[in-house]
PDB file of C-alpha atoms and ligand atoms in Angstrom:
ATOM      1  CA  MET A   1      11.539 -19.722   9.095  1.00 96.00           C
ATOM      2  CA  ARG A   2       9.601 -18.661  11.993  1.00 98.00           C
ATOM      3  CA  ILE A   3       5.849 -18.772  11.454  1.00 98.00           C
ATOM      4  CA  GLY A   4       3.244 -16.070  13.884  1.00 98.00           C
ATOM      5  CA  CYS A   5      -0.352 -15.012  14.277  1.00 98.00           C
ATOM      6  CA  GLY A   6      -1.404 -12.212  15.301  1.00 98.00           C
ATOM      7  CA  TYR A   7      -5.490 -10.606  16.611  1.00 98.00           C
ATOM      8  CA  ASP A   8      -6.761  -7.722  17.241  1.00 98.00           C
ATOM      9  CA  SER A   9     -10.078  -6.295  17.472  1.00 98.00           C
ATOM     10  CA  HIS A  10     -11.545  -2.391  17.914  1.00 97.00           C
ATOM     11  CA  ARG A  11     -14.917  -0.864  18.436  1.00 97.00           C
ATOM     12  CA  PHE A  12     -16.451   1.521  16.289  1.00 98.00           C
ATOM     13  CA  ALA A  13     -16.601   5.339  18.234  1.00 97.00           C
ATOM     14  CA  PRO A  14     -18.190   7.939  16.525  1.00 94.00           C
ATOM     15  CA  GLY A  15     -16.420  10.984  15.683  1.00 94.00           C
ATOM     16  CA  ARG A  16     -13.099   9.032  14.845  1.00 95.00           C
ATOM     17  CA  ARG A  17     -11.664   8.515  12.105  1.00 95.00           C
ATOM     18  CA  LEU A  18     -11.429   5.037  10.320  1.00 97.00           C
ATOM     19  CA  VAL A  19      -7.866   3.993   9.360  1.00 97.00           C
ATOM     20  CA  LEU A  20      -7.036  -0.069   8.089  1.00 98.00           C
ATOM     21  CA  GLY A  21      -3.854  -0.951   6.806  1.00 98.00           C
ATOM     22  CA  GLY A  22      -2.671   2.637   6.856  1.00 98.00           C
ATOM     23  CA  VAL A  23      -5.598   3.490   4.482  1.00 98.00           C
ATOM     24  CA  GLU A  24      -8.036   6.233   5.578  1.00 98.00           C
ATOM     25  CA  PHE A  25     -11.687   5.487   5.025  1.00 97.00           C
ATOM     26  CA  PRO A  26     -13.534   9.273   4.365  1.00 96.00           C
ATOM     27  CA  GLY A  27     -17.108   9.265   5.643  1.00 95.00           C
ATOM     28  CA  GLU A  28     -17.007   5.760   7.529  1.00 96.00           C
ATOM     29  CA  THR A  29     -17.081   5.423  10.924  1.00 97.00           C
ATOM     30  CA  GLY A  30     -14.279   5.261  12.851  1.00 97.00           C
ATOM     31  CA  LEU A  31     -12.533   2.695  16.059  1.00 97.00           C
ATOM     32  CA  ALA A  32     -11.844   3.125  19.304  1.00 96.00           C
ATOM     33  CA  GLY A  33      -8.335   3.131  20.956  1.00 93.00           C
ATOM     34  CA  HIS A  34      -5.228   4.963  22.246  1.00 89.00           C
ATOM     35  CA  SER A  35      -3.369   5.139  18.393  1.00 89.00           C
ATOM     36  CA  ASP A  36      -5.032   5.438  15.691  1.00 93.00           C
ATOM     37  CA  ALA A  37      -6.833   1.988  16.411  1.00 96.00           C
ATOM     38  CA  ASP A  38      -5.808   0.851  13.266  1.00 97.00           C
ATOM     39  CA  ALA A  39      -6.539  -3.083  13.895  1.00 98.00           C
ATOM     40  CA  LEU A  40      -5.541  -4.369  10.971  1.00 98.00           C
ATOM     41  CA  VAL A  41      -1.814  -2.963  11.238  1.00 98.00           C
ATOM     42  CA  HIS A  42      -1.985  -4.204  15.008  1.00 98.00           C
ATOM     43  CA  ALA A  43      -2.498  -7.220  13.876  1.00 98.00           C
ATOM     44  CA  VAL A  44       0.228  -7.368  11.912  1.00 98.00           C
ATOM     45  CA  ILE A  45       2.766  -6.415  14.192  1.00 98.00           C
ATOM     46  CA  ASP A  46       1.508  -8.656  16.714  1.00 98.00           C
ATOM     47  CA  ALA A  47       2.035 -11.685  14.063  1.00 98.00           C
ATOM     48  CA  ILE A  48       5.665 -10.423  13.126  1.00 98.00           C
ATOM     49  CA  PHE A  49       6.523  -9.934  17.031  1.00 98.00           C
ATOM     50  CA  GLY A  50       4.753 -14.023  17.371  1.00 98.00           C
ATOM     51  CA  ALA A  51       6.707 -15.080  14.813  1.00 98.00           C
ATOM     52  CA  ALA A  52      10.106 -13.810  16.785  1.00 98.00           C
ATOM     53  CA  ALA A  53       9.019 -14.914  20.188  1.00 97.00           C
ATOM     54  CA  ALA A  54       9.712 -11.171  21.063  1.00 96.00           C
ATOM     55  CA  GLY A  55       6.464 -10.639  23.026  1.00 96.00           C
ATOM     56  CA  ASP A  56       3.338  -8.312  21.485  1.00 96.00           C
ATOM     57  CA  ILE A  57       2.664  -5.445  20.960  1.00 96.00           C
ATOM     58  CA  GLY A  58       1.604  -3.807  24.298  1.00 94.00           C
ATOM     59  CA  SER A  59       4.359  -4.521  25.195  1.00 95.00           C
ATOM     60  CA  HIS A  60       6.673  -2.896  23.083  1.00 94.00           C
ATOM     61  CA  PHE A  61       4.037   0.082  22.561  1.00 92.00           C
ATOM     62  CA  PRO A  62       2.214   0.391  25.995  1.00 88.00           C
ATOM     63  CA  ASP A  63      -1.361   1.909  25.491  1.00 83.00           C
ATOM     64  CA  THR A  64      -0.518   3.740  28.897  1.00 86.00           C
ATOM     65  CA  ASP A  65       2.556   5.586  27.140  1.00 85.00           C
ATOM     66  CA  PRO A  66       1.435   9.411  26.280  1.00 86.00           C
ATOM     67  CA  LYS A  67       3.984   8.861  23.558  1.00 84.00           C
ATOM     68  CA  TRP A  68       1.530   6.332  21.905  1.00 81.00           C
ATOM     69  CA  LYS A  69      -1.365   8.422  21.844  1.00 82.00           C
ATOM     70  CA  GLY A  70      -3.035   9.091  18.552  1.00 81.00           C
ATOM     71  CA  ALA A  71       0.133   6.819  17.054  1.00 86.00           C
ATOM     72  CA  ASP A  72       0.300   6.168  13.006  1.00 93.00           C
ATOM     73  CA  SER A  73       0.044   2.828  13.533  1.00 96.00           C
ATOM     74  CA  ILE A  74       1.993   2.301  10.145  1.00 97.00           C
ATOM     75  CA  GLU A  75       4.883   3.868  12.548  1.00 96.00           C
ATOM     76  CA  LEU A  76       4.820   1.288  14.938  1.00 96.00           C
ATOM     77  CA  LEU A  77       5.004  -1.458  12.408  1.00 97.00           C
ATOM     78  CA  LYS A  78       8.271   0.532  10.660  1.00 97.00           C
ATOM     79  CA  ALA A  79       9.569   0.060  14.436  1.00 96.00           C
ATOM     80  CA  ALA A  80       8.249  -3.223  14.672  1.00 97.00           C
ATOM     81  CA  VAL A  81      10.152  -4.740  11.837  1.00 98.00           C
ATOM     82  CA  ARG A  82      13.195  -2.693  12.816  1.00 97.00           C
ATOM     83  CA  GLU A  83      13.180  -4.888  15.859  1.00 97.00           C
ATOM     84  CA  VAL A  84      12.873  -8.508  14.552  1.00 97.00           C
ATOM     85  CA  ALA A  85      15.791  -7.156  11.900  1.00 97.00           C
ATOM     86  CA  ALA A  86      17.787  -6.150  14.978  1.00 96.00           C
ATOM     87  CA  ALA A  87      17.157 -10.029  16.422  1.00 96.00           C
ATOM     88  CA  GLY A  88      18.188 -11.260  12.647  1.00 97.00           C
ATOM     89  CA  PHE A  89      15.214 -11.547  10.919  1.00 98.00           C
ATOM     90  CA  ARG A  90      12.969 -10.095   7.470  1.00 97.00           C
ATOM     91  CA  VAL A  91       9.191 -10.802   6.739  1.00 98.00           C
ATOM     92  CA  ALA A  92       8.934 -13.168   4.066  1.00 98.00           C
ATOM     93  CA  ASN A  93       5.346 -12.893   3.931  1.00 98.00           C
ATOM     94  CA  VAL A  94       2.229 -11.730   5.822  1.00 98.00           C
ATOM     95  CA  ASP A  95      -1.710 -12.618   5.609  1.00 98.00           C
ATOM     96  CA  ALA A  96      -4.247 -10.589   6.856  1.00 98.00           C
ATOM     97  CA  THR A  97      -8.107 -11.299   7.150  1.00 98.00           C
ATOM     98  CA  VAL A  98     -10.434  -7.920   7.876  1.00 98.00           C
ATOM     99  CA  ILE A  99     -13.638  -9.138   9.345  1.00 98.00           C
ATOM    100  CA  CYS A 100     -16.440  -6.901   9.453  1.00 98.00           C
ATOM    101  CA  GLU A 101     -19.901  -5.464   7.950  1.00 96.00           C
ATOM    102  CA  ARG A 102     -18.440  -1.985   7.036  1.00 95.00           C
ATOM    103  CA  PRO A 103     -16.684  -0.764   5.219  1.00 97.00           C
ATOM    104  CA  LYS A 104     -15.781  -2.522   2.329  1.00 97.00           C
ATOM    105  CA  ILE A 105     -12.426  -4.450   2.468  1.00 98.00           C
ATOM    106  CA  ARG A 106     -11.430  -5.794  -1.456  1.00 97.00           C
ATOM    107  CA  PRO A 107     -12.182  -2.260  -2.992  1.00 97.00           C
ATOM    108  CA  ARG A 108      -9.436  -1.037  -1.295  1.00 98.00           C
ATOM    109  CA  ALA A 109      -7.110  -4.166  -0.730  1.00 98.00           C
ATOM    110  CA  GLY A 110      -4.379  -3.404  -3.172  1.00 98.00           C
ATOM    111  CA  GLU A 111      -3.683   0.496  -1.567  1.00 98.00           C
ATOM    112  CA  MET A 112      -3.618  -1.397   1.937  1.00 98.00           C
ATOM    113  CA  ARG A 113      -1.356  -3.893   0.346  1.00 98.00           C
ATOM    114  CA  GLU A 114       0.780  -1.192  -0.890  1.00 98.00           C
ATOM    115  CA  ARG A 115       1.096   0.623   2.333  1.00 98.00           C
ATOM    116  CA  LEU A 116       2.314  -2.458   4.694  1.00 98.00           C
ATOM    117  CA  ALA A 117       4.281  -3.793   2.097  1.00 98.00           C
ATOM    118  CA  ALA A 118       6.636  -0.308   1.864  1.00 98.00           C
ATOM    119  CA  ALA A 119       6.788  -0.253   5.849  1.00 98.00           C
ATOM    120  CA  MET A 120       7.940  -3.589   5.901  1.00 98.00           C
ATOM    121  CA  ASN A 121       9.910  -3.027   2.918  1.00 97.00           C
ATOM    122  CA  ILE A 122       8.667  -6.039   1.100  1.00 98.00           C
ATOM    123  CA  PRO A 123       6.868  -5.791  -1.942  1.00 98.00           C
ATOM    124  CA  PRO A 124       3.222  -5.931  -1.925  1.00 98.00           C
ATOM    125  CA  SER A 125       3.364  -9.301  -4.000  1.00 98.00           C
ATOM    126  CA  ARG A 126       4.270 -10.592  -0.403  1.00 98.00           C
ATOM    127  CA  VAL A 127       1.112  -9.080   1.639  1.00 98.00           C
ATOM    128  CA  SER A 128      -1.968 -10.175   1.395  1.00 98.00           C
ATOM    129  CA  VAL A 129      -5.345  -8.668   2.852  1.00 98.00           C
ATOM    130  CA  LYS A 130      -8.862  -9.907   2.831  1.00 98.00           C
ATOM    131  CA  GLY A 131     -11.707  -8.800   3.575  1.00 98.00           C
ATOM    132  CA  LYS A 132     -14.823 -11.015   4.946  1.00 97.00           C
ATOM    133  CA  THR A 133     -18.521 -10.001   6.090  1.00 96.00           C
ATOM    134  CA  ASN A 134     -19.177 -12.132   9.616  1.00 95.00           C
ATOM    135  CA  GLU A 135     -22.738 -12.920   7.714  1.00 94.00           C
ATOM    136  CA  LYS A 136     -23.929 -10.843  10.649  1.00 94.00           C
ATOM    137  CA  MET A 137     -23.290 -13.476  13.141  1.00 94.00           C
ATOM    138  CA  ASP A 138     -21.611 -12.083  16.541  1.00 94.00           C
ATOM    139  CA  ASP A 139     -20.451  -8.920  16.981  1.00 93.00           C
ATOM    140  CA  ALA A 140     -18.023  -8.297  14.031  1.00 94.00           C
ATOM    141  CA  GLY A 141     -21.573  -9.524  12.293  1.00 94.00           C
ATOM    142  CA  ALA A 142     -23.311  -7.138  14.327  1.00 93.00           C
ATOM    143  CA  GLY A 143     -21.345  -4.272  13.212  1.00 94.00           C
ATOM    144  CA  VAL A 144     -19.973  -3.471  16.563  1.00 97.00           C
ATOM    145  CA  GLY A 145     -16.737  -3.366  15.418  1.00 97.00           C
ATOM    146  CA  VAL A 146     -13.631  -5.006  13.163  1.00 98.00           C
ATOM    147  CA  VAL A 147     -11.808  -8.306  13.844  1.00 98.00           C
ATOM    148  CA  VAL A 148      -8.372  -8.833  12.124  1.00 98.00           C
ATOM    149  CA  HIS A 149      -6.471 -12.334  11.985  1.00 98.00           C
ATOM    150  CA  ALA A 150      -3.206 -12.351  10.543  1.00 98.00           C
ATOM    151  CA  VAL A 151       0.014 -14.847   9.941  1.00 98.00           C
ATOM    152  CA  CYS A 152       3.685 -13.655   9.245  1.00 98.00           C
ATOM    153  CA  LEU A 153       6.085 -16.170   8.366  1.00 98.00           C
ATOM    154  CA  LEU A 154       9.714 -14.402   9.395  1.00 98.00           C
ATOM    155  CA  GLU A 155      13.165 -15.462   7.692  1.00 98.00           C
ATOM    156  CA  GLU A 156      16.032 -15.650   9.090  1.00 95.00           C
ATOM    157  CA  MET A 157      19.381 -13.293   7.740  1.00 92.00           C
ATOM    158  CA  GLU A 158      22.491 -14.839   6.891  1.00 78.00           C
TER     159      GLU A 158
HETATM  160 MG1   MG B   1      -5.316  -2.657  18.339  1.00 63.75          MG
END
């Protein structure tokens, strides 16, 4: 077993769509970023690479590479899972906490778990997504952006 932690944060930016965990939130302000700025998927990817001691999201999918401009982060997650599979690992489970004042995460958490699980070839019962406000404290609490923490357990395949 190998454990990894991941973290990501993105600022809100007008004129962009909001995508978290591969799920779109119509009518909500989106996040700034080179890709689709899906901070939840990015934190999960970093947890996976971290568990495999395989670098980080920036070393695998550099934001200076035009190839990843506007990229669907779910596709990056699939690529990350393929990469650690090639190194002999599969994802056992993922747990993530999304910190923001808006949008409300819980009503869409089931969809996010399904999208993430499908991208990682595991059942949704192995994926947890929790939403928290920051009780109006600090930048996430002031509505400046979204912060995500994630952990991932990898198991070695025989
Ligand atoms: Mg990111």
